[in-house]
Short mmCIF file of C-alpha atoms and ligand atoms in Angstrom, two decimals:
data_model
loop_
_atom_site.label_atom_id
_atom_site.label_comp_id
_atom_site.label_asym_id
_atom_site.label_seq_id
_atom_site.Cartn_x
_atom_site.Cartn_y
_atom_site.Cartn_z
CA UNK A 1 7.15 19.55 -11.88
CA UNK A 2 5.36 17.90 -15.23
CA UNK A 3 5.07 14.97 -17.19
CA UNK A 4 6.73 14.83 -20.07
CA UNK A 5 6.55 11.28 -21.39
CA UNK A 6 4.47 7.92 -20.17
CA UNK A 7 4.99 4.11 -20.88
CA UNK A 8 3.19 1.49 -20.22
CA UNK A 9 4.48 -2.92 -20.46
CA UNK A 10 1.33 -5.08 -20.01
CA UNK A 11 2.85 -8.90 -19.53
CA UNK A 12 1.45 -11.31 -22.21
CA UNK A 13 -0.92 -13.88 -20.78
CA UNK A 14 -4.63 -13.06 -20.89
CA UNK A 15 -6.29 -14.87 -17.99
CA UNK A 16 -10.43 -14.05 -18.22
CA UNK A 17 -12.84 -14.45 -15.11
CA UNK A 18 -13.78 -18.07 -16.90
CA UNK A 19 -10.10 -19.15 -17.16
CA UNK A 20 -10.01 -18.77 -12.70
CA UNK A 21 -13.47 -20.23 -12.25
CA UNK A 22 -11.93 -23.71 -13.79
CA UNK A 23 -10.30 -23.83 -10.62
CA UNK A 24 -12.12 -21.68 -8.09
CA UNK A 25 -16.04 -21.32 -7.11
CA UNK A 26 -16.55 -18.23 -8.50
CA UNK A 27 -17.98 -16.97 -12.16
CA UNK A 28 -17.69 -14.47 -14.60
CA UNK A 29 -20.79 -12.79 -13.60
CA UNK A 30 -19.86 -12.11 -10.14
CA UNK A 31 -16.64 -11.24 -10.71
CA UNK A 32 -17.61 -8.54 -13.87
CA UNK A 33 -20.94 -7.00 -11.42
CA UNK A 34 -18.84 -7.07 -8.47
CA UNK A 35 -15.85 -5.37 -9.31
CA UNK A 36 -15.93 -4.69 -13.13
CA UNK A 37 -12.82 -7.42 -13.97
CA UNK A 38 -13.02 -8.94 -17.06
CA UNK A 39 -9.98 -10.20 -17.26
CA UNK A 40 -6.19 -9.57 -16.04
CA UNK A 41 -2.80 -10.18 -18.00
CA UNK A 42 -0.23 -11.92 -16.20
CA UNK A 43 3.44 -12.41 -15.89
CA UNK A 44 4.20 -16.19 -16.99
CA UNK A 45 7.52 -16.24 -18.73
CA UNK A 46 9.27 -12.46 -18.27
CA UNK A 47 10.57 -10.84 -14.92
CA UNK A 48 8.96 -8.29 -13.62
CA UNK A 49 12.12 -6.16 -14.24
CA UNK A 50 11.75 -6.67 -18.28
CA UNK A 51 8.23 -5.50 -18.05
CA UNK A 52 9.71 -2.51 -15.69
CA UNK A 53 12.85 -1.75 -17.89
CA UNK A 54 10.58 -1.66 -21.23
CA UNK A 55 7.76 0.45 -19.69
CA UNK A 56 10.99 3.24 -18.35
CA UNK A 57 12.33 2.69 -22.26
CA UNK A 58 8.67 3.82 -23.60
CA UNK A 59 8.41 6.66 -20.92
CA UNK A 60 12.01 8.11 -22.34
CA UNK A 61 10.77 7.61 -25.53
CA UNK A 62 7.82 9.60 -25.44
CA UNK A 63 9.77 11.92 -23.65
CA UNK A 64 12.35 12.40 -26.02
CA UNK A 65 14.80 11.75 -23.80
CA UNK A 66 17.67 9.76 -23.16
CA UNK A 67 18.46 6.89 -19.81
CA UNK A 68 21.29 9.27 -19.17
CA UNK A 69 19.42 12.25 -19.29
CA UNK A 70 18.09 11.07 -16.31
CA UNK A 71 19.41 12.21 -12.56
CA UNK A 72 17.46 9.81 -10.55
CA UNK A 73 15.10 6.63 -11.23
CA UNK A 74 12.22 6.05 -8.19
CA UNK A 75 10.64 2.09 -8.75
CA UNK A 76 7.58 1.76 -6.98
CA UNK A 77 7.07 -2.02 -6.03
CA UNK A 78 4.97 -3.79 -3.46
CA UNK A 79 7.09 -7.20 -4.20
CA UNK A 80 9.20 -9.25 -6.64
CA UNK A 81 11.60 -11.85 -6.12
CA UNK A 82 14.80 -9.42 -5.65
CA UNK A 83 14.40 -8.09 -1.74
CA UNK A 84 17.96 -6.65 -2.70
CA UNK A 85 18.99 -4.94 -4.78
CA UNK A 86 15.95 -2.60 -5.75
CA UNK A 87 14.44 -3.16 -8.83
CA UNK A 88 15.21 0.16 -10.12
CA UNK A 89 18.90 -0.63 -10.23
CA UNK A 90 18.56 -3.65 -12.29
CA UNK A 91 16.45 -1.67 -14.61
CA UNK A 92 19.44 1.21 -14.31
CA UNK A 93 21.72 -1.66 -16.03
CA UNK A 94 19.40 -2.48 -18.81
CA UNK A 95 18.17 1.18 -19.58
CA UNK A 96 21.61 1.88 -19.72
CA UNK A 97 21.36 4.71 -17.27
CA UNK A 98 23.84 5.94 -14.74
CA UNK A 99 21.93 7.91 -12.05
CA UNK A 100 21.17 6.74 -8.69
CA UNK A 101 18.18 4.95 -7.99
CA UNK A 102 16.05 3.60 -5.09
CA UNK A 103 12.50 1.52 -4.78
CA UNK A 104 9.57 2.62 -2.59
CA UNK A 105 7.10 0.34 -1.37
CA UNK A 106 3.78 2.76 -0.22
CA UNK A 107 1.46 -0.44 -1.93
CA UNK A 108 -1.62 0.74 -4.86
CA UNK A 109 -0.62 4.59 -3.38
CA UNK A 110 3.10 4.29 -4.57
CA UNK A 111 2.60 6.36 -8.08
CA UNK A 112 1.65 9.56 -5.83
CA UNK A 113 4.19 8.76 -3.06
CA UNK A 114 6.78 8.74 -5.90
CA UNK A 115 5.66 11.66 -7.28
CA UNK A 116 5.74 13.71 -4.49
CA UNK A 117 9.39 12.02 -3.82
CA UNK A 118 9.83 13.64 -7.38
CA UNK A 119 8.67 17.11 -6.76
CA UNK A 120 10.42 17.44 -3.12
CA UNK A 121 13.19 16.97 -5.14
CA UNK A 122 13.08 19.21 -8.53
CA UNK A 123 11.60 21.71 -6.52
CA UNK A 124 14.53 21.79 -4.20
CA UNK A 125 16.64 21.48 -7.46
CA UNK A 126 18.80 18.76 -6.58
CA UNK A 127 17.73 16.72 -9.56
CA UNK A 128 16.24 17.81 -13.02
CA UNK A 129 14.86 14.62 -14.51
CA UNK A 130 13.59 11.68 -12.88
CA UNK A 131 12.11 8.53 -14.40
CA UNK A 132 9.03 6.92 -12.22
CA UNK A 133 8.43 3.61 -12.57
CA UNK A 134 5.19 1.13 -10.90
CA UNK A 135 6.20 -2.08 -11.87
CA UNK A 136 3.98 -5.05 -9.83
CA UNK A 137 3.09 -8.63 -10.16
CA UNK A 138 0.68 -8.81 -6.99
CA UNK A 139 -0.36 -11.85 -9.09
CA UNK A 140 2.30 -13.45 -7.40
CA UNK A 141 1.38 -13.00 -3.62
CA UNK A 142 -2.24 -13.46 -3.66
CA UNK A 143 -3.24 -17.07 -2.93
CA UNK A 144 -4.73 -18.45 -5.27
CA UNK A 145 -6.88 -20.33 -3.52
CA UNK A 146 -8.87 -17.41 -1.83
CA UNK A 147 -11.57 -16.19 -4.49
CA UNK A 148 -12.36 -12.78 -2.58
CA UNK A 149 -8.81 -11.70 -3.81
CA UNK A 150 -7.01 -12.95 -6.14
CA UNK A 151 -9.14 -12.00 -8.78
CA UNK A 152 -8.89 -8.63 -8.24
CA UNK A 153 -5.44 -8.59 -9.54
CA UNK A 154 -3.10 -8.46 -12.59
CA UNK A 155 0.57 -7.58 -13.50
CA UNK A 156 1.60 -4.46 -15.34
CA UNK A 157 3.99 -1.34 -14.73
CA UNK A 158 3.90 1.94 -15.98
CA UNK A 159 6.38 4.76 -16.12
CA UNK A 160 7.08 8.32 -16.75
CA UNK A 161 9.31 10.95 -16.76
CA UNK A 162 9.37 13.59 -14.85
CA UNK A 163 11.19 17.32 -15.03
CA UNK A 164 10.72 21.18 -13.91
CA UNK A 165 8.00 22.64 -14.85
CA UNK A 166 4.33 24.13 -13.43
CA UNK A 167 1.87 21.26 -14.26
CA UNK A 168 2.05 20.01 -10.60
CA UNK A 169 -0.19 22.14 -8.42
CA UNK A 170 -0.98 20.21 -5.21
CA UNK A 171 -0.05 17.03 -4.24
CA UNK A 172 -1.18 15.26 -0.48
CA UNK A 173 -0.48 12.09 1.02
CA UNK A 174 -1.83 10.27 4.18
CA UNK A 175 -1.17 7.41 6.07
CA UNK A 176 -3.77 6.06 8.41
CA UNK A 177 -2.51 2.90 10.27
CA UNK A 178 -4.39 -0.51 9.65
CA UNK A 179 -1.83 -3.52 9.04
CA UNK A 180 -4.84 -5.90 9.33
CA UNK A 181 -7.13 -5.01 6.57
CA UNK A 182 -4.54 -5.51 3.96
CA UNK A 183 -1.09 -7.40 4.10
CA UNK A 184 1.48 -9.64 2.63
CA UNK A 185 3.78 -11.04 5.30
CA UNK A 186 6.42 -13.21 3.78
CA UNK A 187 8.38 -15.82 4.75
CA UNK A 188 12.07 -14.93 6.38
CA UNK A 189 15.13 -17.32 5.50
CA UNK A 190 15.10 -19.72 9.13
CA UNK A 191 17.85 -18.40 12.05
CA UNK A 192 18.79 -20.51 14.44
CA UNK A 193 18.16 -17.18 17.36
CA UNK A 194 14.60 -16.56 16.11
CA UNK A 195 11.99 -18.00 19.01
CA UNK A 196 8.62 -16.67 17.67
CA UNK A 197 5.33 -17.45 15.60
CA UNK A 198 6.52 -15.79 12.39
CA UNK A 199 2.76 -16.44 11.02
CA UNK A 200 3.30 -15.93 7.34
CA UNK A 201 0.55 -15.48 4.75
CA UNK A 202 -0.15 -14.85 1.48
CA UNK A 203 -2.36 -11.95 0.73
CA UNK A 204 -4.94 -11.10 3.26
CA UNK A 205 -7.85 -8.55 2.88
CA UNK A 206 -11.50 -7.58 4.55
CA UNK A 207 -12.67 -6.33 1.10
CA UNK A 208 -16.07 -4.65 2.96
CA UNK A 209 -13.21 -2.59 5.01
CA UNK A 210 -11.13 -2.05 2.46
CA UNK A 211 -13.83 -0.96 0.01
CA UNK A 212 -15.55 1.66 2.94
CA UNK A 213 -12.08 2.99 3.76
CA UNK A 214 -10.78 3.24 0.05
CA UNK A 215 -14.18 5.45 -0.53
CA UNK A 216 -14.10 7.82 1.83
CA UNK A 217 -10.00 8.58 2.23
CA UNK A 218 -10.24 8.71 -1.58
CA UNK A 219 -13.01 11.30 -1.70
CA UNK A 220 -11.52 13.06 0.99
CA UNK A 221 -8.53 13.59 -0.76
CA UNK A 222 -9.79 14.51 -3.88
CA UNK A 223 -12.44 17.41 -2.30
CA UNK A 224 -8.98 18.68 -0.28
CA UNK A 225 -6.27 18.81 -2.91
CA UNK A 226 -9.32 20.71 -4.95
CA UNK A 227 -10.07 23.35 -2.64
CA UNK A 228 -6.52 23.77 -1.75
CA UNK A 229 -5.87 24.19 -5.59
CA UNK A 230 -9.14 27.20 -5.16
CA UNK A 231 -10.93 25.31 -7.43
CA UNK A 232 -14.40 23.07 -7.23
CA UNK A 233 -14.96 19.51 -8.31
CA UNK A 234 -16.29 20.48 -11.59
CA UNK A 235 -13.42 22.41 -12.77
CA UNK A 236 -11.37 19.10 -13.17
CA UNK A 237 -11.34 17.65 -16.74
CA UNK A 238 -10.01 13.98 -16.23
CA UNK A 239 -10.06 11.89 -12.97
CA UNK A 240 -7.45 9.45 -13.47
CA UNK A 241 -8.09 6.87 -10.06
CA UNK A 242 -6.57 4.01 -9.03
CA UNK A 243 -8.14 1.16 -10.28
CA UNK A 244 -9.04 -1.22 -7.47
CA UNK A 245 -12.92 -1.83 -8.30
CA UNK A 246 -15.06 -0.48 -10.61
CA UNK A 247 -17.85 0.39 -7.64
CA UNK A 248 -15.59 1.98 -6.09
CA UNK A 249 -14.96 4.42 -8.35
CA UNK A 250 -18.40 5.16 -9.16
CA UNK A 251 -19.08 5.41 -5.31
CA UNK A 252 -16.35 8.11 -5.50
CA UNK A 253 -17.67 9.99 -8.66
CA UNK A 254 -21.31 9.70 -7.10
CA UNK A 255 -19.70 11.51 -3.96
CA UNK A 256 -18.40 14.25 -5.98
CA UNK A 257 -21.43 14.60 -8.32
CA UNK A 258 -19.50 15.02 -11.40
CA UNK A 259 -21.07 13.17 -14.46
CA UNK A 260 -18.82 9.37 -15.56
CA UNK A 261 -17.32 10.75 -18.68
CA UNK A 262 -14.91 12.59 -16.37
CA UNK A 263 -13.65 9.11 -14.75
CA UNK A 264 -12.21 6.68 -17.32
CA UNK A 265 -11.67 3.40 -16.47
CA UNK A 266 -10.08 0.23 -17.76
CA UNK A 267 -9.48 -1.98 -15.17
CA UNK A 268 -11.94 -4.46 -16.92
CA UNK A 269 -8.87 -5.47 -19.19
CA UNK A 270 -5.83 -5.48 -16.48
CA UNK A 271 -7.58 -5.56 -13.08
CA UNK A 272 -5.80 -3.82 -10.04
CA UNK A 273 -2.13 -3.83 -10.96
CA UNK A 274 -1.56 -1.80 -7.88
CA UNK A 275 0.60 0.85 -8.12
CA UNK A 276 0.71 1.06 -11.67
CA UNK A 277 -2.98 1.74 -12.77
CA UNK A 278 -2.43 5.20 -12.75
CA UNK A 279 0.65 5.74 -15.31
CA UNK A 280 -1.36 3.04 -17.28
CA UNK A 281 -4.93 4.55 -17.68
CA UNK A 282 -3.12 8.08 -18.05
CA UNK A 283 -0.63 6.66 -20.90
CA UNK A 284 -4.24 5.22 -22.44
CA UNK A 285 -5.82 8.58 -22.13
CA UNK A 286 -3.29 10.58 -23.51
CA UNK A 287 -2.74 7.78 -26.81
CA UNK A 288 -6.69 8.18 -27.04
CA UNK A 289 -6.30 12.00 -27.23
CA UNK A 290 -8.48 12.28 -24.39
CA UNK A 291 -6.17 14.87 -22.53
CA UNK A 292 -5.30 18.06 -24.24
CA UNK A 293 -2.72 20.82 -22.88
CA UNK A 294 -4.09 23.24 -20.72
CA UNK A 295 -6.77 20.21 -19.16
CA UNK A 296 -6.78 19.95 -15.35
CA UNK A 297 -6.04 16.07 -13.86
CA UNK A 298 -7.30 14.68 -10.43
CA UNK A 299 -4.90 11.39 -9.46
CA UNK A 300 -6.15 9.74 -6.50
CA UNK A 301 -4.99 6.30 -5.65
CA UNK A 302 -5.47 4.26 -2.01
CA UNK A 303 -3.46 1.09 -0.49
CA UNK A 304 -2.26 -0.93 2.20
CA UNK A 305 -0.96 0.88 5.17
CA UNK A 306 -3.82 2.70 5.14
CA UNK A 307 -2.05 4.84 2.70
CA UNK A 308 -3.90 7.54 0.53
CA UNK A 309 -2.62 10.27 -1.95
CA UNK A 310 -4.26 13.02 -4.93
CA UNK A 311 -2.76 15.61 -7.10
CA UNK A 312 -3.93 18.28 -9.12
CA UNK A 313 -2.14 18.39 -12.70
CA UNK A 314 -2.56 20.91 -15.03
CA UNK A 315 -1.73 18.93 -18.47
CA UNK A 316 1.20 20.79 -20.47
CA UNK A 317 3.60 18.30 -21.57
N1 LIG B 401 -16.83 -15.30 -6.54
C1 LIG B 401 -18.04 -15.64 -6.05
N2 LIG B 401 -18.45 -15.31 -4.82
C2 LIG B 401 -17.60 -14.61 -4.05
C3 LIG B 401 -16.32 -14.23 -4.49
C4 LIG B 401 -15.95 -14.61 -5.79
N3 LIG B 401 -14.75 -14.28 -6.34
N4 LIG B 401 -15.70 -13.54 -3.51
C5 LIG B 401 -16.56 -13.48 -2.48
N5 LIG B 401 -17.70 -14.14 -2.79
C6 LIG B 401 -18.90 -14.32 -1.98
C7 LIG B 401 -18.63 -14.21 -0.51
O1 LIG B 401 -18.19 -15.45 0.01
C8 LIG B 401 -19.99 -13.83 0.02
O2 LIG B 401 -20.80 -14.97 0.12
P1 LIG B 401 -21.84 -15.15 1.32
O3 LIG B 401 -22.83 -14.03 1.18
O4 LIG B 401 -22.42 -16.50 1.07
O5 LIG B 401 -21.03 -15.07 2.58
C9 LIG B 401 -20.58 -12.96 -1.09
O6 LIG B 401 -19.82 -13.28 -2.28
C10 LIG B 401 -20.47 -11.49 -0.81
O7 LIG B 401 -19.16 -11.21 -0.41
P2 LIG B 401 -18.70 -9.78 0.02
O8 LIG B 401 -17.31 -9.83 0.56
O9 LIG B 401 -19.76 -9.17 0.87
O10 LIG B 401 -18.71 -9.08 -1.40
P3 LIG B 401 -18.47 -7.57 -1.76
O11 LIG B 401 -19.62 -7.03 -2.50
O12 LIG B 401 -17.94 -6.77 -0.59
O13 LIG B 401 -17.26 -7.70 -2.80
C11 LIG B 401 -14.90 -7.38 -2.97
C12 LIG B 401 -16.02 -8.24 -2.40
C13 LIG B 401 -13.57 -7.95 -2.52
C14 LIG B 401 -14.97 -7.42 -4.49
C15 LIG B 401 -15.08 -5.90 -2.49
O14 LIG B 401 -15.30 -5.90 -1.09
C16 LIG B 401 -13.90 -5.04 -2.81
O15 LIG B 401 -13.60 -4.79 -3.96
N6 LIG B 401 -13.22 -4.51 -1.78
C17 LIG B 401 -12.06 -3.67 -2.00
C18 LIG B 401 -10.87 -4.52 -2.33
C19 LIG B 401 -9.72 -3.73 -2.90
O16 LIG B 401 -9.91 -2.81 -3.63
N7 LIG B 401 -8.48 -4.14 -2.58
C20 LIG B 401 -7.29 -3.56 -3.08
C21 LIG B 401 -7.08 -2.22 -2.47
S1 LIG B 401 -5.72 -1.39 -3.19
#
């Protein structure tokens, strides 16, 4: 499997650490030495599915290809105000495609989850070209009320398209389970039957926990998919992480010993939009002309669940 086209929808409303410490005790400083956030753009008049269905239009666009070119579309989403139907087949009907389609929730891990959905199935050649999307708004389940969380995060998706080809070389997930460090639990419609404490809550998180475990799964993963490639840390080009906290990928780079110019960042302009950092920063990347053909790529991303994944890419769109 490779990549063959990327595209990225960023919603319109620039909110800046100052803008969130009119209404919460917190400042820019801590925020920006803390975790790296600047600021975050979020979703204030569009649906998350026009920021979804223009990032998939983008991804076909770079790709040269057309929404019925496509034999499958995968939507990676933590949350949005459909719970049926999946995202992915509302942005079938504005995309104009005709393929099936189906959502995955795996949380911030979802872009390697769906592309190992991807390569399972090209390599088993039951489908040719698939379109990925990460569209998110966690923006909308964070309280905004709790300062250790909510400004962590902003609203964003990413896309691309997917097809045969050797760029994939290894790709591992992992699930670990720890529903307490990290959950959404939302509220059910009422039923007369239901005689329990249903307990719902917005966002929840033990950042110290989260931070430790997203460290050492992540580095883990990286040093594994590596070897199992037969290659060593320095033979990578481009790390391409999730972005979650800017220490936290420097813990992870400091791990590996490998120098920063090999771990681009830009989470100080769009924060952790979950799933969809990665198909952002590598869209940015590859407009920059950071990534040439022939360049090896190290995803890693983390998430609720505990879930993990990394991939080894070698660039030849
Ligand atoms: N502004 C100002 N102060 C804040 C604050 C904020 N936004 N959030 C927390 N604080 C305070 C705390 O109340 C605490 O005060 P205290 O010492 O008086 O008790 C102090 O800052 C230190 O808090 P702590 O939680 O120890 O900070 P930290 O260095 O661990 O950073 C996170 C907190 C959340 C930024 C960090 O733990 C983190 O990024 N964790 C990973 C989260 C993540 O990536 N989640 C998504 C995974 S996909």
């Amino acid at each position: 499997m490779r990549i063959i086209g990327t595209g990225v929808s960023i919603p319109e409303l620039k909110v800046t650490n100052d803008m969130i410490a009119e209404f919460l005790d917190t400042n820019d400083e801590w925020i920006s030495t803390r975790t790296g956030i600047k600021e975050r753009k979020l979703i204030s008049t569009k649906n998350l599915f026009h920021l979804a269905a223009d990032a998939a239009s983008k991804a076909l666009e770079s790709a040269g290809k057309k929404a019925t070119d496509m034999d499958l579309i995968i939507c990676s989403n933590v949350a949005n105000s459909y719970i049926t139907p999946s995202l992915s087949s509302i942005v079938q009907g504005i995309i104009k495609a005709t393929c099936p389609c189906f959502d995955i929730n795996n949380a911030c891990t979802g872009f390697l989850t769906g592309l190992d959905i991807a390569d399972a199935y090209i390599s088993s050649g039951k489908y040719k070209n698939i379109l990925l999307i990460c569209a998110e708004e966690p923006s909308r389940f964070c309280d905004w009320g709790d300062r250790n969380a909510c400004i962590l995060f902003g609203d964003a998706a990413g896309a691309v398209v997917l097809t045969e080809g050797e760029g994939l070389k290894k790709i591992i997930t992992t699930t670990a389970s720890m529903p307490d460090v990290l959950y959404y639990r939302r509220k059910l419609e009422p039923s007369p039957f239901v005689k329990k404490d249903e307990n719902y809550k917005a966002l929840q998180m033990v950042g110290k926990e989260v931070f430790k475990t997203a460290v050492t799964s992540s580095t883990r993963d990286i040093k594994r998919v590596i070897s199992e490639c037969g290659m060593v840390p320095s033979d990578v080009d481009l790390f391409v992480l999730h972005q979650a906290n800017l220490r936290i990928i420097d813990s992870i780079r400091q791990h590996l010993d490998l120098p920063e110019e090999k771990f681009p960042h830009n989470l100080d302009k769009y924060g952790n939009t979950s799933s969809a950092t990665i198909p952002i920063l590598l869209d940015e990347q590859l407009k920059a002309g950071k990534i040439k053909n022939g360049d090896i790529l190290c995803f890693s991303a983390f998430g609720a669940g505990f879930s993990t994944g990394a991939c080894i890419m070698k660039w030849n769109a």
